[in-house]
Short mmCIF file of C-alpha atoms in Angstrom, two decimals:
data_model
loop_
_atom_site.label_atom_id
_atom_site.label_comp_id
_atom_site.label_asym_id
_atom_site.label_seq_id
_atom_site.Cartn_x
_atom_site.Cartn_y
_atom_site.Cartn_z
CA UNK L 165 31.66 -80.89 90.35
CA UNK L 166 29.29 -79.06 88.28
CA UNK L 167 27.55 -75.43 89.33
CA UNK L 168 24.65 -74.10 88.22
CA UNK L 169 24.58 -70.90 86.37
CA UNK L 170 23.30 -68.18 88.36
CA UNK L 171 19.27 -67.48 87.14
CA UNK L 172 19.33 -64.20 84.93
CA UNK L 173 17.75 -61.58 86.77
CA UNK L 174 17.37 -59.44 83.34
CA UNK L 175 14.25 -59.26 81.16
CA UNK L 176 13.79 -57.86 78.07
CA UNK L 177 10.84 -57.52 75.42
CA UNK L 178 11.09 -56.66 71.67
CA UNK L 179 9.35 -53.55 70.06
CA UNK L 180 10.17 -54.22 66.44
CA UNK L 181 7.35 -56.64 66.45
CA UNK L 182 5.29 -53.34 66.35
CA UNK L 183 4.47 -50.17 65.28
CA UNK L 184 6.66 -48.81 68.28
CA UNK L 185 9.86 -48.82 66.89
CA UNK L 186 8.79 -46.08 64.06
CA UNK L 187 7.81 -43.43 67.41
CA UNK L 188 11.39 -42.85 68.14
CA UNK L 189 10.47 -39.75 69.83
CA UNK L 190 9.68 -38.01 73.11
CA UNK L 191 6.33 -37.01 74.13
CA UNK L 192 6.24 -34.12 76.59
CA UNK L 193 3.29 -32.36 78.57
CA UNK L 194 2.50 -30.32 81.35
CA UNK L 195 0.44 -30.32 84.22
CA UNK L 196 -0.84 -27.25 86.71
CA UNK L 197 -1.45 -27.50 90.56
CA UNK L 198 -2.65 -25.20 92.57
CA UNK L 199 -1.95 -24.66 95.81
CA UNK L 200 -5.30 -22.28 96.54
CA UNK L 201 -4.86 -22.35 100.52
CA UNK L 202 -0.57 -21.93 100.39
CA UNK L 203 -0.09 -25.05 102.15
CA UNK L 204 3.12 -26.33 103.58
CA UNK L 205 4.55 -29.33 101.94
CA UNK L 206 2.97 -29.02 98.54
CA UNK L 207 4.23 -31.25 96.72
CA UNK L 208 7.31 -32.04 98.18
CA UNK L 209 10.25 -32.86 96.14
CA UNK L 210 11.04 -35.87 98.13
CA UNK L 211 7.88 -37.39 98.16
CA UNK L 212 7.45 -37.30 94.33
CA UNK L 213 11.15 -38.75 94.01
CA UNK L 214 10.07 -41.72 96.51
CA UNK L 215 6.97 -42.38 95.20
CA UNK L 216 8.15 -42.51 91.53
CA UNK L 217 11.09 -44.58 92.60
CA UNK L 218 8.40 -47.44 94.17
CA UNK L 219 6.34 -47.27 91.43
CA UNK L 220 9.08 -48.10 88.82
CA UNK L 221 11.19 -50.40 91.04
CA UNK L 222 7.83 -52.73 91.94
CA UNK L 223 5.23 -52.26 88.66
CA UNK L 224 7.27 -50.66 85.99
CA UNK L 225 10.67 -51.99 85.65
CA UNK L 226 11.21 -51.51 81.78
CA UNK L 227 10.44 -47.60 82.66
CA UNK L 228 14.29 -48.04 84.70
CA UNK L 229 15.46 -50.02 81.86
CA UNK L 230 17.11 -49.32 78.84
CA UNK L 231 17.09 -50.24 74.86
CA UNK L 232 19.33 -52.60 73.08
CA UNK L 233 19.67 -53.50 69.25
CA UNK L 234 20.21 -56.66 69.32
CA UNK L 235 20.22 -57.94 65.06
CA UNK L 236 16.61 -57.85 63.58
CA UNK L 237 15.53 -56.38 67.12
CA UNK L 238 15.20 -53.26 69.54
CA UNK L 239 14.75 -55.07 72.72
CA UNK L 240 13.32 -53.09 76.21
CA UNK L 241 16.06 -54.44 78.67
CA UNK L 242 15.53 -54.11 82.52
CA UNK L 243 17.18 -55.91 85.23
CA UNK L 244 15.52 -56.51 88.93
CA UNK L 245 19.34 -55.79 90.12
CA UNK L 246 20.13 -52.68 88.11
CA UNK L 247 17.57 -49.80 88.25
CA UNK L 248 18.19 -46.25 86.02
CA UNK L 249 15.72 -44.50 87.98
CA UNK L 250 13.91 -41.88 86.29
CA UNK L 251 15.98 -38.42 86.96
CA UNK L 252 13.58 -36.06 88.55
CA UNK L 253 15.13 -31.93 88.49
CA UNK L 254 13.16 -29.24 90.39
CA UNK L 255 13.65 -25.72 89.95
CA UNK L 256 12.08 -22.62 91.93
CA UNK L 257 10.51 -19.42 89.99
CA UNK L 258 10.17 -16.18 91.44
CA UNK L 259 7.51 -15.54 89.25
CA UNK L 260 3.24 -15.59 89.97
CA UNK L 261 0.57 -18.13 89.12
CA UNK L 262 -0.88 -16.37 86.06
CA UNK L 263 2.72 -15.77 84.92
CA UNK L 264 3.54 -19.67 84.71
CA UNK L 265 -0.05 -20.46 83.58
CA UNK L 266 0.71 -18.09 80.61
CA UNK L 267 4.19 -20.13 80.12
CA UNK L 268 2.19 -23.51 79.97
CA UNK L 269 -0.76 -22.10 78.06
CA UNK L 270 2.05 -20.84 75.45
CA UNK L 271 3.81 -23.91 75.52
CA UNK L 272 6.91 -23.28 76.98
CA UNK L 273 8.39 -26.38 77.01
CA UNK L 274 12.41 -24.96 77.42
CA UNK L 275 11.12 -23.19 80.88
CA UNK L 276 9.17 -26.31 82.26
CA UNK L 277 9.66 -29.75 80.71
CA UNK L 278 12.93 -31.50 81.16
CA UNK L 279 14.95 -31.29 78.23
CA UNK L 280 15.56 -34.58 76.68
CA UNK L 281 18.21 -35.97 74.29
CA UNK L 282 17.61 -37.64 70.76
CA UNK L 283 15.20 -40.43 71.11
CA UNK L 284 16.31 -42.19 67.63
CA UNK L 285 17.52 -45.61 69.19
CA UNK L 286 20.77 -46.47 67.92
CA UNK L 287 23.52 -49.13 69.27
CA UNK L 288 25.91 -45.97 69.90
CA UNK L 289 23.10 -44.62 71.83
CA UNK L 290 21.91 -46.89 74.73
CA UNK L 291 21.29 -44.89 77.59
CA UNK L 292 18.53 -43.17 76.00
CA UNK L 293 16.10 -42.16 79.01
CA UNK L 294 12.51 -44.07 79.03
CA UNK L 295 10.80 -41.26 81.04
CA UNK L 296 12.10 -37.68 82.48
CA UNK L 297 10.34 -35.34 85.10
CA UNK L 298 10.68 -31.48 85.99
CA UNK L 299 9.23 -30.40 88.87
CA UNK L 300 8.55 -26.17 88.73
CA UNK L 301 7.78 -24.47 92.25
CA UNK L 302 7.23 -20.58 92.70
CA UNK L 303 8.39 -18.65 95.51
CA UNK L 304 4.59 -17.83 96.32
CA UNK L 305 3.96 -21.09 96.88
CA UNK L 306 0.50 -20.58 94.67
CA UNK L 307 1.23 -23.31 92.52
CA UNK L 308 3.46 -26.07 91.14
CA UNK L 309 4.01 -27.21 87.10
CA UNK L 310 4.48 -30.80 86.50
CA UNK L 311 6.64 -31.21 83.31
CA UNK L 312 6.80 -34.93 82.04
CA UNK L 313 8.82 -36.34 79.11
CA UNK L 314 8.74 -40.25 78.02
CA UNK L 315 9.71 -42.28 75.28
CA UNK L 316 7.02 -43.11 72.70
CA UNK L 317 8.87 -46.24 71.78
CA UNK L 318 8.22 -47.71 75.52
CA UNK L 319 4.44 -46.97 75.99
CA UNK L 320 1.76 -45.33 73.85
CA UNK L 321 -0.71 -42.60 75.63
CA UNK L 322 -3.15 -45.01 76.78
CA UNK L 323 -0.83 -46.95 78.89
CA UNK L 324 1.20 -43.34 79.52
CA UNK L 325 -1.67 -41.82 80.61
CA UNK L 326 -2.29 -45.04 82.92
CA UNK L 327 1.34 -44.57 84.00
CA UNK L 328 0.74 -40.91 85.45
CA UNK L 329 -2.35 -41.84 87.29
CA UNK L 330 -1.25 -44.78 89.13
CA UNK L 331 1.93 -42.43 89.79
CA UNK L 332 -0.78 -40.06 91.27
CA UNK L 333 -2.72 -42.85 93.21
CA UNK L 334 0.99 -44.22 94.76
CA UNK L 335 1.79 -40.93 96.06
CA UNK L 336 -1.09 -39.69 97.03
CA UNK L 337 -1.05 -43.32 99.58
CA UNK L 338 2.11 -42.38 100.20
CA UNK L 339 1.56 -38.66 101.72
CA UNK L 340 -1.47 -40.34 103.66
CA UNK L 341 1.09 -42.65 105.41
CA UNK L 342 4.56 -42.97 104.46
CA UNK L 343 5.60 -46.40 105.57
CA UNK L 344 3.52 -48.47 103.42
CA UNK L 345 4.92 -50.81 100.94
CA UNK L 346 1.51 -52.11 99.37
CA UNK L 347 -0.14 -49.95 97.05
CA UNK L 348 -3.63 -50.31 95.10
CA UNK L 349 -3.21 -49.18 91.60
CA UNK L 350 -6.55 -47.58 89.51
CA UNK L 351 -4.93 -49.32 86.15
CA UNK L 352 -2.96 -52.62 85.77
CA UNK L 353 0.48 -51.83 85.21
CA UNK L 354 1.79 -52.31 81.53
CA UNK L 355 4.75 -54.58 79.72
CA UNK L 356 5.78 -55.58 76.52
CA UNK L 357 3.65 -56.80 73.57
CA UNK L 358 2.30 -60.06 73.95
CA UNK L 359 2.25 -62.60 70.58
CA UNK L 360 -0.73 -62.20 67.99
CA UNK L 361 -0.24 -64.86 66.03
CA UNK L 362 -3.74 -66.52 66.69
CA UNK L 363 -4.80 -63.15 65.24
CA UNK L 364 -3.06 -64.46 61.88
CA UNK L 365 -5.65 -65.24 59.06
CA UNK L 366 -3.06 -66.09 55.67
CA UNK L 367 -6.62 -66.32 53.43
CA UNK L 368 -6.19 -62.72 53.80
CA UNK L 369 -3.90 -60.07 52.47
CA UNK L 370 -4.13 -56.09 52.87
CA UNK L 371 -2.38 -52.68 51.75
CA UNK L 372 -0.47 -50.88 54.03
CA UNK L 373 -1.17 -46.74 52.51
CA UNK L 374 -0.19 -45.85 56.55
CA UNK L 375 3.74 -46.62 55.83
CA UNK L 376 5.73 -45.10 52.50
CA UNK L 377 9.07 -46.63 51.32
CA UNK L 378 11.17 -43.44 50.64
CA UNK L 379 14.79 -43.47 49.98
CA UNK L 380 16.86 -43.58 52.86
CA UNK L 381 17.57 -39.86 53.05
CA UNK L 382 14.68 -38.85 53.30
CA UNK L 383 13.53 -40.95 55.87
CA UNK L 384 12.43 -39.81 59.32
CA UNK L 385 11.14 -40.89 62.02
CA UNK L 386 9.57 -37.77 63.40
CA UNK L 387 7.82 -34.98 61.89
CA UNK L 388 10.41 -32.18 60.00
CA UNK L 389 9.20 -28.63 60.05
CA UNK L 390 8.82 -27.20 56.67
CA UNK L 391 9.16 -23.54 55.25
CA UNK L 392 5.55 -22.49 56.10
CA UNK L 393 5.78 -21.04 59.97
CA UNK L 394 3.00 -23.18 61.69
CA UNK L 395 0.73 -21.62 64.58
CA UNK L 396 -1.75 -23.27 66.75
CA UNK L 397 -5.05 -22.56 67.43
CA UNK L 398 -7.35 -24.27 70.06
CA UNK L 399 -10.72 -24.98 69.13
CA UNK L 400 -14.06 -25.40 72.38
CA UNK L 401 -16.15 -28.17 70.88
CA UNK L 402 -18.69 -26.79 73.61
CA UNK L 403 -21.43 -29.52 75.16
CA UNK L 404 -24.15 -28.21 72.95
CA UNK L 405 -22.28 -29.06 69.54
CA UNK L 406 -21.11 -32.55 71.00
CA UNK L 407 -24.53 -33.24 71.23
CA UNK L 408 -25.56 -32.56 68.49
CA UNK L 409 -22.60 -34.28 66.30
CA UNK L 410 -23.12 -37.46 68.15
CA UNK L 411 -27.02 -37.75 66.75
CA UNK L 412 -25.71 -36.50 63.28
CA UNK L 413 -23.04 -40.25 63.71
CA UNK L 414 -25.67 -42.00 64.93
CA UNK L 415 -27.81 -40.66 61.52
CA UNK L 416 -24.94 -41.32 59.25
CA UNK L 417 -23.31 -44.72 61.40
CA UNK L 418 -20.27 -43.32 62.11
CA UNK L 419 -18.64 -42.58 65.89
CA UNK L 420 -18.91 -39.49 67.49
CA UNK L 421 -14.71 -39.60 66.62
CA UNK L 422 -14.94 -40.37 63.18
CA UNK L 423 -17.47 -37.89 62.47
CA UNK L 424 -14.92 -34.84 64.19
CA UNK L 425 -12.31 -36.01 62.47
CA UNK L 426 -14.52 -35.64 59.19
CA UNK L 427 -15.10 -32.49 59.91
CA UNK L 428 -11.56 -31.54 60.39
CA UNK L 429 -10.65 -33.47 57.08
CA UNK L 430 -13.04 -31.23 55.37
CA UNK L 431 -12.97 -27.81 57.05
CA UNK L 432 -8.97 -27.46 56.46
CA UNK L 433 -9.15 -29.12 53.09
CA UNK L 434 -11.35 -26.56 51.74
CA UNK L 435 -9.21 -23.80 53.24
CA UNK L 436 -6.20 -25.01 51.53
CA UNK L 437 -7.95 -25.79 48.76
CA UNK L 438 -8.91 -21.60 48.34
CA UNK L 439 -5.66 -20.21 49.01
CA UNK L 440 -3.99 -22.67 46.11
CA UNK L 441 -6.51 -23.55 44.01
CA UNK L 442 -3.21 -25.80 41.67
CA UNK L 443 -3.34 -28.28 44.49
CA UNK L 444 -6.80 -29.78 43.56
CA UNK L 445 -5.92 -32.69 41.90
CA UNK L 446 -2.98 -33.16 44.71
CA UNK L 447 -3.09 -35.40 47.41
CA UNK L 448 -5.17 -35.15 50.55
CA UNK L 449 -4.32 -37.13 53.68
CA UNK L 450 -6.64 -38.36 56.60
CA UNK L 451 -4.26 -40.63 59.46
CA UNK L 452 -4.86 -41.59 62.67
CA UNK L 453 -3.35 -43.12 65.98
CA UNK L 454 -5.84 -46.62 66.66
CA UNK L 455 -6.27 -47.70 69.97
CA UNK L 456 -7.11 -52.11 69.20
CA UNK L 457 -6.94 -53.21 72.17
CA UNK L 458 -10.61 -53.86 72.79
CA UNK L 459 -11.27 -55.02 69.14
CA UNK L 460 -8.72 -57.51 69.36
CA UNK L 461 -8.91 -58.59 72.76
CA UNK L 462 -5.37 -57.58 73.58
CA UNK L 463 -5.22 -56.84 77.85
CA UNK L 464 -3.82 -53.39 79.13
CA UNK L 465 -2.12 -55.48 81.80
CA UNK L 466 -0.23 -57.38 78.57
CA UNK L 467 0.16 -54.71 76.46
CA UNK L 468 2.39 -51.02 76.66
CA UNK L 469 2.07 -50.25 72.85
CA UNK L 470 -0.67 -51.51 70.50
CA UNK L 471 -1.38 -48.11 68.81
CA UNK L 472 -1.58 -48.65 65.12
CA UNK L 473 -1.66 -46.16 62.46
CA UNK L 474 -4.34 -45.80 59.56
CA UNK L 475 -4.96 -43.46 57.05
CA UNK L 476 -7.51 -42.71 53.81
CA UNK L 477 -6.10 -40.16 51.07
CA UNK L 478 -8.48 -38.48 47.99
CA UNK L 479 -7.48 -35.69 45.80
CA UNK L 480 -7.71 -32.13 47.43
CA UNK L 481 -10.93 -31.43 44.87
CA UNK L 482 -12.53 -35.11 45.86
CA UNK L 483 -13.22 -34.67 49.25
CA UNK L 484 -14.02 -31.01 48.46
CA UNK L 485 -16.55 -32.29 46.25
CA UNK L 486 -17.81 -34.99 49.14
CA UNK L 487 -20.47 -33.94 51.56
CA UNK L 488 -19.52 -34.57 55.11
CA UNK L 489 -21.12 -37.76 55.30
CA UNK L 490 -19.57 -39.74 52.93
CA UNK L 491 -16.36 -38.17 54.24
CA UNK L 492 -16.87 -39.30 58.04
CA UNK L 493 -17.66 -43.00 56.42
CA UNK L 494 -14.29 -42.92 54.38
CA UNK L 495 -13.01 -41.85 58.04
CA UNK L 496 -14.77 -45.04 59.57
CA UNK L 497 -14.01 -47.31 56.94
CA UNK L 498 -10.39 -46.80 57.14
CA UNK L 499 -10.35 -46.90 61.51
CA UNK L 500 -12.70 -50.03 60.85
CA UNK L 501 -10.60 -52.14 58.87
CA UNK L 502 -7.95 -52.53 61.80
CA UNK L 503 -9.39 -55.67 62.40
CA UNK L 504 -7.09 -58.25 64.78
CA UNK L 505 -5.46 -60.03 60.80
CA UNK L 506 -4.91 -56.19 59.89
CA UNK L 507 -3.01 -55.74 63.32
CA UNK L 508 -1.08 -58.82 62.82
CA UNK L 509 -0.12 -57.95 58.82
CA UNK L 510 0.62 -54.49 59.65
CA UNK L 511 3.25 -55.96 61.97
CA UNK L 512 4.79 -58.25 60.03
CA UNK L 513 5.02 -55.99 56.92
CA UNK L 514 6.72 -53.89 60.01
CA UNK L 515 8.73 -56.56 60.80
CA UNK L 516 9.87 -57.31 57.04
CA UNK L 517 11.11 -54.14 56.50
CA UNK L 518 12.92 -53.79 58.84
CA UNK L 519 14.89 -56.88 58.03
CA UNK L 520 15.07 -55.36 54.53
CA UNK L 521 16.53 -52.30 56.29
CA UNK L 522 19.00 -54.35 58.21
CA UNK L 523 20.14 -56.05 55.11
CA UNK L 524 20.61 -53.69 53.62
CA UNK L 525 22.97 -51.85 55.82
CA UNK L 526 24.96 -54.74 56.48
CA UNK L 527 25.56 -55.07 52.79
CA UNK L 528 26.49 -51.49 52.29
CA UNK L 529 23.24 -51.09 49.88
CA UNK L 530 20.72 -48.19 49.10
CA UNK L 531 17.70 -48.93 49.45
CA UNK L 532 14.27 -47.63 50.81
CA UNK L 533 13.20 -47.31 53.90
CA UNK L 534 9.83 -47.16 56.12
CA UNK L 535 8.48 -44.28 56.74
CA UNK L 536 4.54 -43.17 58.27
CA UNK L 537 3.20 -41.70 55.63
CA UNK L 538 1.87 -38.83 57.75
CA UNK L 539 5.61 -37.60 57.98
CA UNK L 540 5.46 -37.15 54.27
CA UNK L 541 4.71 -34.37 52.61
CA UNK L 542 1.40 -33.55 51.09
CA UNK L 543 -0.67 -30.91 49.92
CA UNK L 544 -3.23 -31.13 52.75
CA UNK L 545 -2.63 -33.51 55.85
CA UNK L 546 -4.97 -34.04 58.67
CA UNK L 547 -3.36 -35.91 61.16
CA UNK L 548 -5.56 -36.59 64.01
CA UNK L 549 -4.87 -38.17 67.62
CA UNK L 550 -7.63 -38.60 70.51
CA UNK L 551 -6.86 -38.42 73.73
CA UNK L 552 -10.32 -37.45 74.87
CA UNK L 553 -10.65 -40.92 76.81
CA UNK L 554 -7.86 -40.79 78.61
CA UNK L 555 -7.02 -40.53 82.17
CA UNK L 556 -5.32 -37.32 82.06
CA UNK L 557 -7.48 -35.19 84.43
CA UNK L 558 -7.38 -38.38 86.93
CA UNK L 559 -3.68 -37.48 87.65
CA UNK L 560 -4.28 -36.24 91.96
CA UNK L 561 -1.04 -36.86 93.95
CA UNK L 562 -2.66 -35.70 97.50
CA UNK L 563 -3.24 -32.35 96.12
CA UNK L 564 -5.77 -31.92 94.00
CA UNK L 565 -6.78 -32.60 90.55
CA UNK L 566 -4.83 -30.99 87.67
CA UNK L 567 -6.22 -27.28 86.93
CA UNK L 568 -4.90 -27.14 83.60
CA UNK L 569 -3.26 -30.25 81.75
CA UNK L 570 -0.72 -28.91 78.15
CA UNK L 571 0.17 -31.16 75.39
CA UNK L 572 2.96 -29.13 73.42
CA UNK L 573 2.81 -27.29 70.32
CA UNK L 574 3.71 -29.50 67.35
CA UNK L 575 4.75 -26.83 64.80
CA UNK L 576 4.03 -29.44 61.92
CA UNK L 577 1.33 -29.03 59.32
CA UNK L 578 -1.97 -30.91 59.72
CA UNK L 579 -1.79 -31.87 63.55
CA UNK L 580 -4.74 -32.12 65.29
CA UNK L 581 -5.57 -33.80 68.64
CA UNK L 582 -8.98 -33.62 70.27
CA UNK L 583 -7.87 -33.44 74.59
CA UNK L 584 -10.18 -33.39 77.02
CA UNK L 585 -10.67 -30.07 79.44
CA UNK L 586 -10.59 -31.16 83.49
CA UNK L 587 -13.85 -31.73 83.95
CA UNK L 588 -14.59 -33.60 80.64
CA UNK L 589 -16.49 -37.15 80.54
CA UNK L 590 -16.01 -39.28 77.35
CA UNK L 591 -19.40 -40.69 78.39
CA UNK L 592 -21.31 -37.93 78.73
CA UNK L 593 -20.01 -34.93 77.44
CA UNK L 594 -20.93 -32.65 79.84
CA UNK L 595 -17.52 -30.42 79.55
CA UNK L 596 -15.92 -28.71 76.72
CA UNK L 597 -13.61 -30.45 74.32
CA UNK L 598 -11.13 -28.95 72.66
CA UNK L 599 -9.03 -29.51 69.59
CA UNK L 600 -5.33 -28.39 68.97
CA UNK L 601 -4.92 -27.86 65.32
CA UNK L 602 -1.33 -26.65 64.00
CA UNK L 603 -1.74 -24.80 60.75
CA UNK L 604 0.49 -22.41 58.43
CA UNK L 605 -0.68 -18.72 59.58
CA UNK L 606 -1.88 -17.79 56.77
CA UNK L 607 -4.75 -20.77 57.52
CA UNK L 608 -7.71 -18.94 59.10
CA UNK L 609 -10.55 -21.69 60.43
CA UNK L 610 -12.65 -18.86 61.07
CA UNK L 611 -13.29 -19.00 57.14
CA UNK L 612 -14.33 -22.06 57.00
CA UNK L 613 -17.83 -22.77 57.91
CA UNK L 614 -17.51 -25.80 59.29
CA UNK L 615 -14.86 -25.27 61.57
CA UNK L 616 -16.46 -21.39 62.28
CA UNK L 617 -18.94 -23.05 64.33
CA UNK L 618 -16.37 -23.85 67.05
CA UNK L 619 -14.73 -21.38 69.71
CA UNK L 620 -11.44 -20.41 68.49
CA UNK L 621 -9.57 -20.52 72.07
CA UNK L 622 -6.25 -19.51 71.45
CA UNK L 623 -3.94 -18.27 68.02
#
């Protein structure tokens, strides 16, 4: 008598096909509500634990799953039997709304974002946490803080962002009426990365400049502070200047993007380039986060991680010596070349080295190891992510819209990242945008005249 082997209810999908495996980190951010009227039942604990529950136990099971290193691979493992739901903590402040708006305006991610453990995935460490939620009320009812944490490695902030606002949508149905079991979504749910090989032309070959083989000490897979103390300061690109920057791209043939980012490149290389003059013929480094999932027809619905990196580096006295348009083209040129065969090569030079890596450990040998080249340090970095298209502000859960939405301080040199304010339109700019650029102190943008021309928010 023979028996058939029970079907597997487990599923599992590789990220070391990608550029995932490199963000072993945590992402945190905040979000405000305000409870203007002091309603009962604002956001109540239980509802946000039941809602997130349905939402990961029906449309996001690898967000109640785990990682495994499995050989050449870092496999997303989730089981339809086996569920680590995401752990939700709530905590009560006796404290006003201007108080706690002051904590999230400052950043204070040890008062309102869950604390999370190391996100380097190792085989001794397999119950790292895919996504982690902190829920702050005050005793005045006035208003409740949203702190989020998720692994980079799972999703990037496209499909994150997608993530919070079908969260949103779910409970928002739910506090409507509570017995339903059907839900319609704004955004298709997101899993794994789906095979690119069609993308695969072998007549062509590229450079990689966005990865750096260092030695194995020196390898890490998250920013390291350095000596210099970093601050932050929060640029208003008001509606006015996005105007006009998007007719000066459309002069020079550039995106509206590109041409910000040029002027970022440019206004804090010059700075740096005047308080250490020795650095000119140093190294100057333009990277950024690329979105292909349009260029290369890849679905949201397929895909949780895409996000490839690029980058573009001069000397410190070059791109002094460049006006702004040839700058924002060098900026173009490099986003432009991530083409559907770049995606794939990038990949599989990922892919390579990592066996490399492997091989190398197995055999008890020194050798290099991958690094993004943004980690690295360099005389001037401007390292530039856009979340201006994303969903953040569409994040209601029955309450409201967002007031205030806080991506943390990143106390590393040369991060910028253009975020939306709530009422911003990628389409139409008819809302501020603001820029969050991290900076040794001693960096004043209010000297440059470029960046002079821009509201300086916050120091």
């Amino acid at each position: 008598m023979t028996t058939d082997a029970p079907e597997s209810t487990e599923t599992r999908y590789s990220i070391s096909n990608n550029v995932s495996y490199l963000y072993q980190v945590y992402c945190s951010y905040m979000l405000v509500y305000k409870n203007d009227t002091k309603a009962d039942g604002f956001f109540d604990p239980e509802l946000l634990k039941k809602s997130l529950n349905i939402l990961v136990r029906q449309y996001y099971k690898p967000v109640a799953g785990w990682f495994q290193v499995s050989g050449e691979d870092i496999d997303v493992v989730f089981d339809s039997n086996k569920f680590n739901d995401p752990p939700i903590t709530t905590q009560t402040l006796d404290i006003d709304y201007e108080t706690v708006s002051r904590h999230v305006y400052d950043s204070n991610i040890e008062l309102l974002v869950p604390a999370a453990p190391s996100g380097v995935i190792k085989p001794e460490n397999p119950n790292i946490p895919m996504f982690l939620v902190k829920a702050t009320y005050l005793e005045s009812n006035e208003a409740m803080v949203l702190g989020v944490t998720y692994h980079h490695s799972l999703m990037d902030g496209t499909a994150f962002w997608m993530f919070m606002a079908n969260w949103s949508a779910l409970c928002k149905q739910l506090h409507g009426q509570s017995n339903l079991t059907e839900f319609d979504l704004p955004y298709p749910p997101t899993f794994g990365f789906p095979d690119i090989g069609h993308l695969h032309d072998p007549s062509k070959t590229f450079e990689h400049p966005e990865y750096s083989l260092v030695d194995a000490d020196q390898c890490f897979k998250e920013f390291q502070p350095g000596a210099e103390k970093i601050v932050e300061t929060i640029l208003e690109v008001s509606v006015e200047q996005q105007h006009a920057l998007r007719q000066q791209a459309r002069d020079i043939g550039v995106s509206f993007t590109e041409l910000l980012c040029a002027v970022l490149w440019k206004g804090t290389n010059g700075l740096r380039l005047e308080l250490n003059p020795e650095i000119g013929s140093e190294s100057s480094l333009y990277s950024c986060a690329v979105n292909p999932r349009a260029r290369v027809g890849v679905s949201s619905s397929l895909c949780a991680s895409p996000v490839i990196n690029t980058s573009c580096e001069r000397t410190v006295s070059e791109i002094a010596a460049l006006d702004l348009r040839d700058i924002a083209r060098l900026v173009h040129e490099a986003i432009d070349k991530c083409s559907g065969d770049y995606l794939f090569s990038s990949f599989d030079f990922l892919h390579q080295q990592r066996k490399q890596e492997l091989y190398d450990e197995r055999n008890n040998q020194i050798g290099k190891k991958l690094m993004l080249v943004y980690v690295c340090h360099k005389p001037v970095k401007c390292t530039v992510s856009s979340s201006r298209t994303f969903p953040i502000y569409n994040t209601d859960y029955g309450f409201g819209a967002p007031e205030y939405v806080r991506p943390p301080f990143l106390p590393f040199d040369g991060c910028m990242r253009i975020w939306p304010t709530p009422l911003y339109d990628a389409r139409s700019s008819k809302a501020p945008l603001q820029i969050y650029v991290s900076l040794p102190e001693n960096v004043d943008l209010s000297q440059s005249p470029l960046l002079a021309q821009f509201k300086c928010c916050a120091n």
